Tab-separated table of C-alpha atoms and ligand atoms in Angstrom:
chain	number	residue	atom	x	y	z
A	219	UNK	CA	5.486	20.187	-46.583
A	220	UNK	CA	4.011	21.395	-43.182
A	221	UNK	CA	5.486	24.425	-40.979
A	222	UNK	CA	7.343	23.259	-37.873
A	223	UNK	CA	8.697	24.052	-35.120
A	224	UNK	CA	12.455	21.966	-34.162
A	225	UNK	CA	13.162	22.617	-30.727
A	226	UNK	CA	15.871	19.956	-29.744
A	227	UNK	CA	16.407	18.949	-25.765
A	228	UNK	CA	19.391	19.704	-24.677
A	229	UNK	CA	20.778	16.916	-22.608
A	230	UNK	CA	24.150	15.816	-22.928
A	231	UNK	CA	24.457	11.271	-23.929
A	232	UNK	CA	27.355	9.181	-22.872
A	233	UNK	CA	26.493	6.512	-25.114
A	234	UNK	CA	28.472	2.476	-24.674
A	235	UNK	CA	28.971	-0.455	-23.718
A	236	UNK	CA	31.442	-0.035	-20.084
A	237	UNK	CA	30.558	3.897	-19.432
A	238	UNK	CA	28.529	4.031	-16.207
A	239	UNK	CA	32.675	4.140	-15.394
A	240	UNK	CA	32.507	7.625	-16.163
A	241	UNK	CA	29.447	8.178	-13.311
A	242	UNK	CA	31.639	9.971	-10.929
A	243	UNK	CA	33.185	12.391	-13.427
A	244	UNK	CA	30.229	13.202	-14.969
A	245	UNK	CA	28.895	13.747	-11.725
A	246	UNK	CA	31.204	16.333	-10.121
A	247	UNK	CA	31.211	18.340	-14.491
A	248	UNK	CA	27.720	18.737	-12.770
A	249	UNK	CA	29.178	19.935	-9.352
A	250	UNK	CA	27.688	16.998	-7.923
A	251	UNK	CA	29.759	16.886	-4.328
A	252	UNK	CA	27.341	14.849	-2.235
A	253	UNK	CA	24.937	13.144	-5.039
A	254	UNK	CA	21.932	10.355	-4.203
A	255	UNK	CA	21.659	7.549	-6.299
A	256	UNK	CA	18.150	6.704	-7.070
A	257	UNK	CA	17.288	3.202	-7.649
A	258	UNK	CA	13.841	1.327	-6.563
A	259	UNK	CA	14.169	-1.408	-4.174
A	260	UNK	CA	15.063	-4.248	-6.561
A	261	UNK	CA	18.507	-2.397	-7.544
A	262	UNK	CA	18.859	-1.299	-3.888
A	263	UNK	CA	22.229	-3.493	-3.856
A	264	UNK	CA	23.274	-1.399	-7.379
A	265	UNK	CA	22.784	1.980	-6.627
A	266	UNK	CA	24.479	1.499	-3.187
A	267	UNK	CA	27.560	-0.063	-5.583
A	268	UNK	CA	27.852	3.064	-6.910
A	269	UNK	CA	26.740	4.870	-4.284
A	270	UNK	CA	30.153	3.686	-2.794
A	271	UNK	CA	32.213	4.023	-5.154
A	272	UNK	CA	31.596	8.294	-6.455
A	273	UNK	CA	31.292	9.137	-3.053
A	274	UNK	CA	27.069	9.340	-2.904
A	275	UNK	CA	24.491	8.233	-0.637
A	276	UNK	CA	22.400	5.672	-1.853
A	277	UNK	CA	17.966	6.023	-2.225
A	278	UNK	CA	16.099	2.267	-2.901
A	279	UNK	CA	12.833	3.591	-2.331
A	280	UNK	CA	11.784	4.603	-5.720
A	281	UNK	CA	7.878	3.279	-6.930
A	282	UNK	CA	6.449	3.338	-10.683
A	283	UNK	CA	4.262	5.289	-10.962
A	284	UNK	CA	5.438	8.453	-9.123
A	285	UNK	CA	3.473	9.104	-5.749
A	286	UNK	CA	3.692	12.653	-4.785
A	287	UNK	CA	3.613	11.817	-1.016
A	288	UNK	CA	6.887	9.355	-2.043
A	289	UNK	CA	8.511	12.031	-3.652
A	290	UNK	CA	8.198	13.960	-0.438
A	291	UNK	CA	9.824	11.424	1.690
A	292	UNK	CA	13.054	11.768	-0.780
A	293	UNK	CA	12.730	15.933	-0.881
A	294	UNK	CA	13.255	15.922	2.375
A	295	UNK	CA	15.459	12.848	2.659
A	296	UNK	CA	18.130	14.918	0.037
A	297	UNK	CA	17.487	18.528	2.306
A	298	UNK	CA	18.954	16.325	5.763
A	299	UNK	CA	21.195	14.969	3.956
A	300	UNK	CA	23.080	18.169	2.450
A	301	UNK	CA	22.513	16.401	-1.118
A	302	UNK	CA	23.653	18.614	-3.618
A	303	UNK	CA	22.421	16.224	-6.987
A	304	UNK	CA	20.650	14.103	-8.311
A	305	UNK	CA	21.673	10.401	-10.273
A	306	UNK	CA	19.163	8.374	-11.123
A	307	UNK	CA	20.123	4.145	-11.822
A	308	UNK	CA	16.952	1.925	-12.743
A	309	UNK	CA	14.514	2.514	-15.400
A	310	UNK	CA	11.848	4.587	-15.338
A	311	UNK	CA	10.764	4.815	-11.630
A	312	UNK	CA	13.647	5.832	-11.070
A	313	UNK	CA	14.690	8.569	-13.614
A	314	UNK	CA	10.792	10.035	-12.549
A	315	UNK	CA	11.776	10.003	-9.058
A	316	UNK	CA	15.021	12.190	-9.493
A	317	UNK	CA	12.956	14.638	-12.242
A	318	UNK	CA	9.903	14.904	-9.733
A	319	UNK	CA	12.897	15.798	-7.262
A	320	UNK	CA	14.870	18.232	-9.676
A	321	UNK	CA	11.338	20.031	-10.137
A	322	UNK	CA	11.441	20.655	-6.803
A	323	UNK	CA	14.687	21.460	-5.911
A	324	UNK	CA	16.467	22.168	-9.042
A	325	UNK	CA	19.205	20.340	-8.337
A	326	UNK	CA	21.181	19.019	-11.213
A	327	UNK	CA	20.668	15.229	-12.157
A	328	UNK	CA	22.157	12.337	-13.933
A	329	UNK	CA	19.984	9.672	-16.129
A	330	UNK	CA	21.199	5.814	-16.098
A	331	UNK	CA	18.676	4.122	-17.700
A	332	UNK	CA	18.785	0.531	-17.033
A	333	UNK	CA	15.087	0.160	-19.447
A	334	UNK	CA	14.279	1.543	-22.621
A	335	UNK	CA	11.974	3.702	-21.567
A	336	UNK	CA	12.738	6.746	-22.166
A	337	UNK	CA	11.744	9.845	-19.652
A	338	UNK	CA	15.660	10.072	-19.323
A	339	UNK	CA	14.959	12.198	-22.280
A	340	UNK	CA	12.363	14.140	-21.616
A	341	UNK	CA	11.363	17.078	-19.247
A	342	UNK	CA	8.341	15.836	-19.158
A	343	UNK	CA	7.302	14.434	-15.676
A	344	UNK	CA	4.581	12.364	-14.369
A	345	UNK	CA	3.065	12.504	-10.935
A	346	UNK	CA	0.558	10.321	-8.948
A	347	UNK	CA	-2.317	11.534	-6.215
A	348	UNK	CA	-5.221	10.704	-5.247
A	349	UNK	CA	-5.326	7.911	-7.827
A	350	UNK	CA	-5.237	10.086	-10.591
A	351	UNK	CA	-2.220	10.621	-13.150
A	352	UNK	CA	-0.706	14.195	-14.122
A	353	UNK	CA	1.614	15.368	-16.394
A	354	UNK	CA	3.785	18.736	-17.091
A	355	UNK	CA	6.861	19.234	-18.093
A	356	UNK	CA	9.289	21.980	-17.248
A	357	UNK	CA	12.448	23.214	-17.582
A	358	UNK	CA	13.870	21.265	-14.409
A	359	UNK	CA	12.929	18.016	-14.997
A	360	UNK	CA	15.301	17.572	-18.027
A	361	UNK	CA	18.335	15.659	-17.013
A	362	UNK	CA	21.386	17.144	-17.549
A	363	UNK	CA	23.437	14.266	-19.089
A	364	UNK	CA	22.658	10.634	-19.750
A	365	UNK	CA	24.908	7.833	-19.632
A	366	UNK	CA	23.320	4.849	-21.826
A	367	UNK	CA	24.838	2.008	-21.225
A	368	UNK	CA	24.134	-1.665	-22.459
A	369	UNK	CA	26.351	-3.032	-20.165
A	370	UNK	CA	23.246	-2.629	-17.342
A	371	UNK	CA	20.420	-4.494	-19.170
A	372	UNK	CA	22.434	-7.450	-18.608
A	373	UNK	CA	20.136	-8.150	-15.770
A	374	UNK	CA	16.981	-6.682	-17.474
A	375	UNK	CA	13.728	-9.563	-17.236
A	376	UNK	CA	13.034	-11.238	-21.050
A	377	UNK	CA	9.964	-10.605	-20.780
A	378	UNK	CA	10.477	-6.660	-19.300
A	379	UNK	CA	12.897	-6.360	-22.470
A	380	UNK	CA	10.260	-7.092	-24.729
A	381	UNK	CA	7.389	-4.824	-22.200
A	382	UNK	CA	9.975	-1.824	-22.081
A	383	UNK	CA	10.833	-1.851	-25.745
A	384	UNK	CA	7.614	-1.481	-27.044
A	385	UNK	CA	7.050	0.779	-24.221
A	386	UNK	CA	9.737	2.499	-26.233
A	387	UNK	CA	8.684	2.384	-29.456
A	388	UNK	CA	4.799	3.582	-28.640
A	389	UNK	CA	6.905	6.762	-28.374
A	390	UNK	CA	7.934	6.853	-31.794
A	391	UNK	CA	4.842	5.974	-33.011
A	392	UNK	CA	2.916	9.057	-31.637
A	393	UNK	CA	5.912	11.019	-32.188
A	394	UNK	CA	5.243	10.072	-35.914
A	395	UNK	CA	1.638	11.771	-36.260
A	396	UNK	CA	2.502	13.737	-33.631
A	397	UNK	CA	0.215	17.488	-34.158
A	398	UNK	CA	3.334	19.583	-33.540
A	399	UNK	CA	6.011	16.596	-35.361
A	400	UNK	CA	8.157	17.668	-37.692
A	401	UNK	CA	10.597	15.866	-40.080
A	402	UNK	CA	13.733	15.294	-37.822
A	403	UNK	CA	11.698	14.299	-34.566
A	404	UNK	CA	10.069	11.737	-37.462
A	405	UNK	CA	14.366	10.382	-38.569
A	406	UNK	CA	14.288	9.836	-35.337
A	407	UNK	CA	11.620	8.097	-35.144
A	408	UNK	CA	11.623	6.248	-38.113
A	409	UNK	CA	14.813	4.782	-37.251
A	410	UNK	CA	14.168	4.160	-33.475
A	411	UNK	CA	11.388	2.195	-34.350
A	412	UNK	CA	13.465	0.372	-36.866
A	413	UNK	CA	16.508	-0.112	-34.277
A	414	UNK	CA	14.197	-2.077	-31.406
A	415	UNK	CA	12.255	-4.151	-34.066
A	416	UNK	CA	15.272	-5.750	-35.386
A	417	UNK	CA	17.192	-5.555	-31.616
A	418	UNK	CA	14.750	-7.192	-29.554
A	419	UNK	CA	13.937	-10.544	-31.090
A	420	UNK	CA	17.354	-10.787	-31.313
A	421	UNK	CA	17.348	-11.088	-26.871
A	422	UNK	CA	20.938	-9.954	-25.548
A	423	UNK	CA	22.536	-10.377	-28.323
A	424	UNK	CA	20.488	-6.545	-29.493
A	425	UNK	CA	21.604	-4.629	-25.845
A	426	UNK	CA	23.368	-2.394	-28.008
A	427	UNK	CA	20.636	-1.915	-30.683
A	428	UNK	CA	17.457	-1.706	-29.015
A	429	UNK	CA	19.788	1.558	-26.182
A	430	UNK	CA	20.301	3.074	-29.362
A	431	UNK	CA	16.827	2.688	-30.283
A	432	UNK	CA	15.059	3.143	-26.787
A	433	UNK	CA	16.999	6.675	-26.473
A	434	UNK	CA	15.294	7.701	-30.079
A	435	UNK	CA	12.557	7.122	-28.736
A	436	UNK	CA	13.071	8.709	-25.624
A	437	UNK	CA	14.256	12.063	-27.765
A	438	UNK	CA	11.088	12.035	-29.787
A	439	UNK	CA	8.697	11.502	-27.001
A	440	UNK	CA	10.358	14.812	-25.409
A	441	UNK	CA	9.582	16.984	-28.543
A	442	UNK	CA	6.523	15.726	-29.727
A	443	UNK	CA	3.024	15.645	-28.623
A	444	UNK	CA	1.874	12.226	-27.558
A	445	UNK	CA	-1.777	11.126	-28.353
A	446	UNK	CA	-4.847	8.774	-27.866
A	447	UNK	CA	-2.337	6.079	-26.687
A	448	UNK	CA	-0.192	8.071	-23.948
A	449	UNK	CA	-3.355	9.080	-22.643
A	450	UNK	CA	-4.952	5.270	-22.388
A	451	UNK	CA	-1.601	4.206	-21.086
A	452	UNK	CA	-1.703	7.271	-18.536
A	453	UNK	CA	-5.687	6.995	-17.158
A	454	UNK	CA	-4.707	2.707	-16.969
A	455	UNK	CA	-1.626	2.404	-14.836
A	456	UNK	CA	-2.655	5.957	-12.358
A	457	UNK	CA	-5.934	5.541	-11.907
A	458	UNK	CA	-5.635	0.518	-11.615
A	459	UNK	CA	-1.559	1.069	-11.385
A	460	UNK	CA	-1.410	-1.814	-13.901
A	461	UNK	CA	2.368	-1.796	-14.850
A	462	UNK	CA	3.577	0.869	-17.199
A	463	UNK	CA	5.481	-0.929	-19.293
A	464	UNK	CA	3.203	-3.989	-19.729
A	465	UNK	CA	-0.088	-1.780	-20.576
A	466	UNK	CA	1.833	-0.421	-23.705
A	467	UNK	CA	2.957	-2.883	-24.617
A	468	UNK	CA	-0.883	-4.753	-25.111
A	469	UNK	CA	-2.248	-1.588	-25.955
A	470	UNK	CA	-0.602	0.051	-28.538
A	471	UNK	CA	-1.608	-2.245	-31.789
A	472	UNK	CA	-5.188	-1.254	-30.333
A	473	UNK	CA	-4.323	2.834	-30.297
A	474	UNK	CA	-2.302	2.278	-33.771
A	475	UNK	CA	-5.256	0.744	-35.678
A	476	UNK	CA	-7.860	3.315	-34.454
A	477	UNK	CA	-5.329	6.615	-35.375
A	478	UNK	CA	-4.252	4.541	-37.953
A	479	UNK	CA	-7.057	5.808	-41.403
A	480	UNK	CA	-6.505	9.068	-39.701
A	481	UNK	CA	-2.965	8.970	-40.375
A	482	UNK	CA	-1.658	6.928	-43.134
A	483	UNK	CA	1.785	8.763	-44.234
A	484	UNK	CA	2.797	7.665	-40.143
A	485	UNK	CA	1.539	3.657	-40.578
A	486	UNK	CA	3.397	3.791	-43.349
A	487	UNK	CA	6.267	4.471	-42.041
A	488	UNK	CA	5.357	2.436	-39.315
A	489	UNK	CA	5.178	-0.462	-40.675
A	490	UNK	CA	8.078	0.481	-43.267
A	491	UNK	CA	10.570	0.775	-40.013
A	492	UNK	CA	8.844	-2.502	-38.789
A	493	UNK	CA	9.405	-4.540	-42.055
A	494	UNK	CA	5.533	-5.521	-42.119
A	495	UNK	CA	2.949	-5.244	-44.709
A	496	UNK	CA	0.738	-3.266	-42.071
A	497	UNK	CA	1.405	-1.346	-38.927
A	498	UNK	CA	-1.039	-1.878	-36.097
A	499	UNK	CA	-0.945	-6.148	-37.218
A	500	UNK	CA	2.992	-5.368	-37.244
A	501	UNK	CA	3.199	-4.256	-33.626
A	502	UNK	CA	0.638	-7.114	-32.434
A	503	UNK	CA	3.098	-9.672	-34.753
A	504	UNK	CA	6.223	-8.394	-32.684
A	505	UNK	CA	4.702	-7.757	-29.665
A	506	UNK	CA	3.795	-11.848	-30.011
A	507	UNK	CA	7.070	-12.907	-31.226
A	508	UNK	CA	9.358	-11.694	-28.297
A	509	UNK	CA	6.411	-12.951	-25.608
A	510	UNK	CA	5.066	-9.497	-24.443
A	511	UNK	CA	1.117	-9.650	-22.459
A	512	UNK	CA	-1.597	-10.226	-24.695
A	513	UNK	CA	-4.560	-8.637	-23.018
A	514	UNK	CA	-5.070	-6.174	-20.599
A	515	UNK	CA	-7.306	-9.206	-18.407
A	516	UNK	CA	-3.852	-10.097	-17.739
A	517	UNK	CA	-2.097	-7.647	-15.813
A	518	UNK	CA	-4.480	-6.960	-13.547
A	519	UNK	CA	-7.096	-4.603	-15.373
A	520	UNK	CA	-10.659	-4.972	-13.951
A	521	UNK	CA	-13.434	-5.746	-16.393
A	522	UNK	CA	-15.529	-3.296	-15.027
A	523	UNK	CA	-12.760	-0.641	-15.040
A	524	UNK	CA	-12.931	-0.319	-18.412
A	525	UNK	CA	-16.675	2.357	-18.936
A	526	UNK	CA	-14.328	4.366	-15.862
A	527	UNK	CA	-10.948	4.163	-17.683
A	528	UNK	CA	-13.134	5.104	-21.541
A	529	UNK	CA	-14.698	8.400	-20.066
A	530	UNK	CA	-11.718	10.100	-18.350
A	531	UNK	CA	-9.743	8.613	-21.799
A	532	UNK	CA	-12.207	11.509	-23.644
A	533	UNK	CA	-13.022	14.092	-20.038
A	534	UNK	CA	-10.360	16.918	-21.115
A	535	UNK	CA	-9.799	17.208	-25.321
A	536	UNK	CA	-5.964	16.799	-26.590
A	537	UNK	CA	-4.724	16.348	-29.978
A	538	UNK	CA	-5.213	13.353	-32.035
A	539	UNK	CA	-5.609	12.259	-35.626
A	540	UNK	CA	-8.643	10.714	-35.349
A	541	UNK	CA	-11.262	12.170	-33.193
A	542	UNK	CA	-12.301	10.864	-29.497
A	543	UNK	CA	-15.473	9.003	-29.771
A	544	UNK	CA	-16.028	7.593	-26.885
A	545	UNK	CA	-17.710	4.870	-28.032
A	546	UNK	CA	-14.613	3.330	-30.639
A	547	UNK	CA	-12.512	4.090	-27.391
A	548	UNK	CA	-14.832	1.317	-25.021
A	549	UNK	CA	-14.621	-0.930	-27.766
A	550	UNK	CA	-10.718	-0.728	-28.126
A	551	UNK	CA	-9.852	-1.318	-24.324
A	552	UNK	CA	-12.458	-4.020	-24.713
A	553	UNK	CA	-9.817	-5.680	-27.583
A	554	UNK	CA	-7.289	-5.325	-25.314
A	555	UNK	CA	-8.722	-6.711	-22.508
A	556	UNK	CA	-9.392	-9.719	-24.529
A	557	UNK	CA	-6.117	-9.575	-25.855
A	558	UNK	CA	-7.875	-9.898	-29.530
A	559	UNK	CA	-6.214	-9.035	-32.860
A	560	UNK	CA	-6.040	-4.889	-33.042
A	561	UNK	CA	-9.344	-3.639	-35.071
A	562	UNK	CA	-9.746	-0.232	-36.528
A	563	UNK	CA	-13.016	0.431	-35.579
B	27	LIG	P1	10.633	0.619	-13.895
B	27	LIG	O1	11.504	1.590	-13.581
B	27	LIG	O2	9.650	0.712	-12.648
B	27	LIG	O3	11.206	-1.371	-13.858
B	27	LIG	C1	9.852	-1.839	-13.564
B	27	LIG	C2	11.326	-3.012	-12.504
B	27	LIG	O4	12.381	-3.510	-13.228
B	27	LIG	C3	11.545	-1.729	-11.568
B	27	LIG	O5	11.449	-3.143	-10.479
B	27	LIG	C4	12.517	-2.130	-11.879
B	27	LIG	O6	14.310	-1.757	-10.909
B	27	LIG	C5	13.579	-2.659	-13.071
B	27	LIG	N1	14.796	-3.004	-13.569
B	27	LIG	C6	14.713	-1.877	-14.476
B	27	LIG	N2	15.589	-1.897	-15.190
B	27	LIG	C7	16.506	-3.762	-14.489
B	27	LIG	C8	17.632	-3.647	-15.165
B	27	LIG	N3	18.002	-3.478	-16.163
B	27	LIG	N4	17.734	-5.209	-14.346
B	27	LIG	C9	17.148	-5.666	-13.454
B	27	LIG	N5	15.942	-4.774	-13.168
B	27	LIG	C10	15.918	-3.516	-13.879
B	27	LIG	O7	9.913	0.829	-15.139
B	27	LIG	P2	9.645	1.761	-16.476
B	27	LIG	O8	9.144	0.600	-17.218
B	27	LIG	O9	11.137	1.566	-17.158
B	27	LIG	O10	9.482	3.498	-16.161
B	27	LIG	C11	7.808	3.087	-15.880
B	27	LIG	C12	8.045	4.288	-14.771
B	27	LIG	O11	8.691	4.968	-15.893
B	27	LIG	C13	6.456	5.234	-15.157
B	27	LIG	O12	6.096	5.442	-13.736
B	27	LIG	C14	6.456	6.108	-16.278
B	27	LIG	O13	5.496	7.016	-15.860
B	27	LIG	C15	7.572	6.511	-16.080
B	27	LIG	N6	7.785	6.866	-17.937
B	27	LIG	C16	8.203	8.475	-17.279
B	27	LIG	C17	8.104	8.694	-18.799
B	27	LIG	C18	7.811	10.403	-19.304
B	27	LIG	O14	8.702	10.520	-20.134
B	27	LIG	N7	7.951	11.386	-18.076
B	27	LIG	C19	8.698	8.010	-19.987
B	27	LIG	C20	8.471	6.714	-19.743
B	27	LIG	C21	7.957	5.963	-18.750
């Protein structure tokens, strides 16, 4: 067995239907007397309702990819209003804004995720400035408490449930071949893929199991270094402003195929978790079955941007099972743009 380091991240987790009802007590436990309830404009009503219930102030201005100028305005708002804690209610965009404020203010955070993105379990923040998305890790970024309440998924649109679920699976796929992976991370990753691939086709009946899987996938994202797949999605999201979950859903089978020959053990575990004969085609089949988009051209990626995306993806070194080969990555992007079946090129 390879030597390893395992350092679990210290987040308190409350899981179960109806547990959003404990948000007020949990906020007090964290010392919040005047919390800011952060959401996107689409979830403003839910944020307002929660803020009223627990005596907080709603702030529904989160947007995708955490632009720095949006964060600066939110930090100024928090200072103006005497905010002493952050409650993010929503998908990764709301969690991201909460984390970005916490990084700058060290305020405590309670995250209440309503998608499968997994950001609530990590000390990672991705921010966009001038069209470039950069990520950093810091203990201040990690939420102190997470409430997972499957009831909050009732309003999740079906297509977003599918792509967000694949976004979560992507964390587990890369954790299984991470340079700094370890046996615990691999157990959680395999179980996360199993739970999500079983639950996502069940639609609304699968919300409990899917959220459980998303928690595991978020936990491994926080504990292991991500590779080519996440790098490509950051480039496509940050530079071309593509929707995060859909981009992950489309790129995942292709990035998996790229790494297949270099990470046979991880591929066997992914295939086993999916109940498929092979990892990359199993992911492609799952995406098709649950109605996820399959082609970058269908979510707004310009074809003439593929060269730039490939250039940025190889411009800085990061660990990946297979060495970064610009021509092969360009080919991968071409397959993903057209929505072809994944190929190991
Ligand atoms: P999102 O948070 O932007 O959500 C997409 C839309 O769906 C939003 O309008 C949101 O309000 C809405 N929505 C979310 N849950 C809903 C629900 N239950 N019912 C109705 N509407 C709902 O998208 P996302 O994919 O969850 O998150 C993407 C963002 O998260 C990106 O910026 C990404 O970089 C970031 N992210 C960060 C990490 C990390 O560890 N730093 C991990 C994963 C994702």
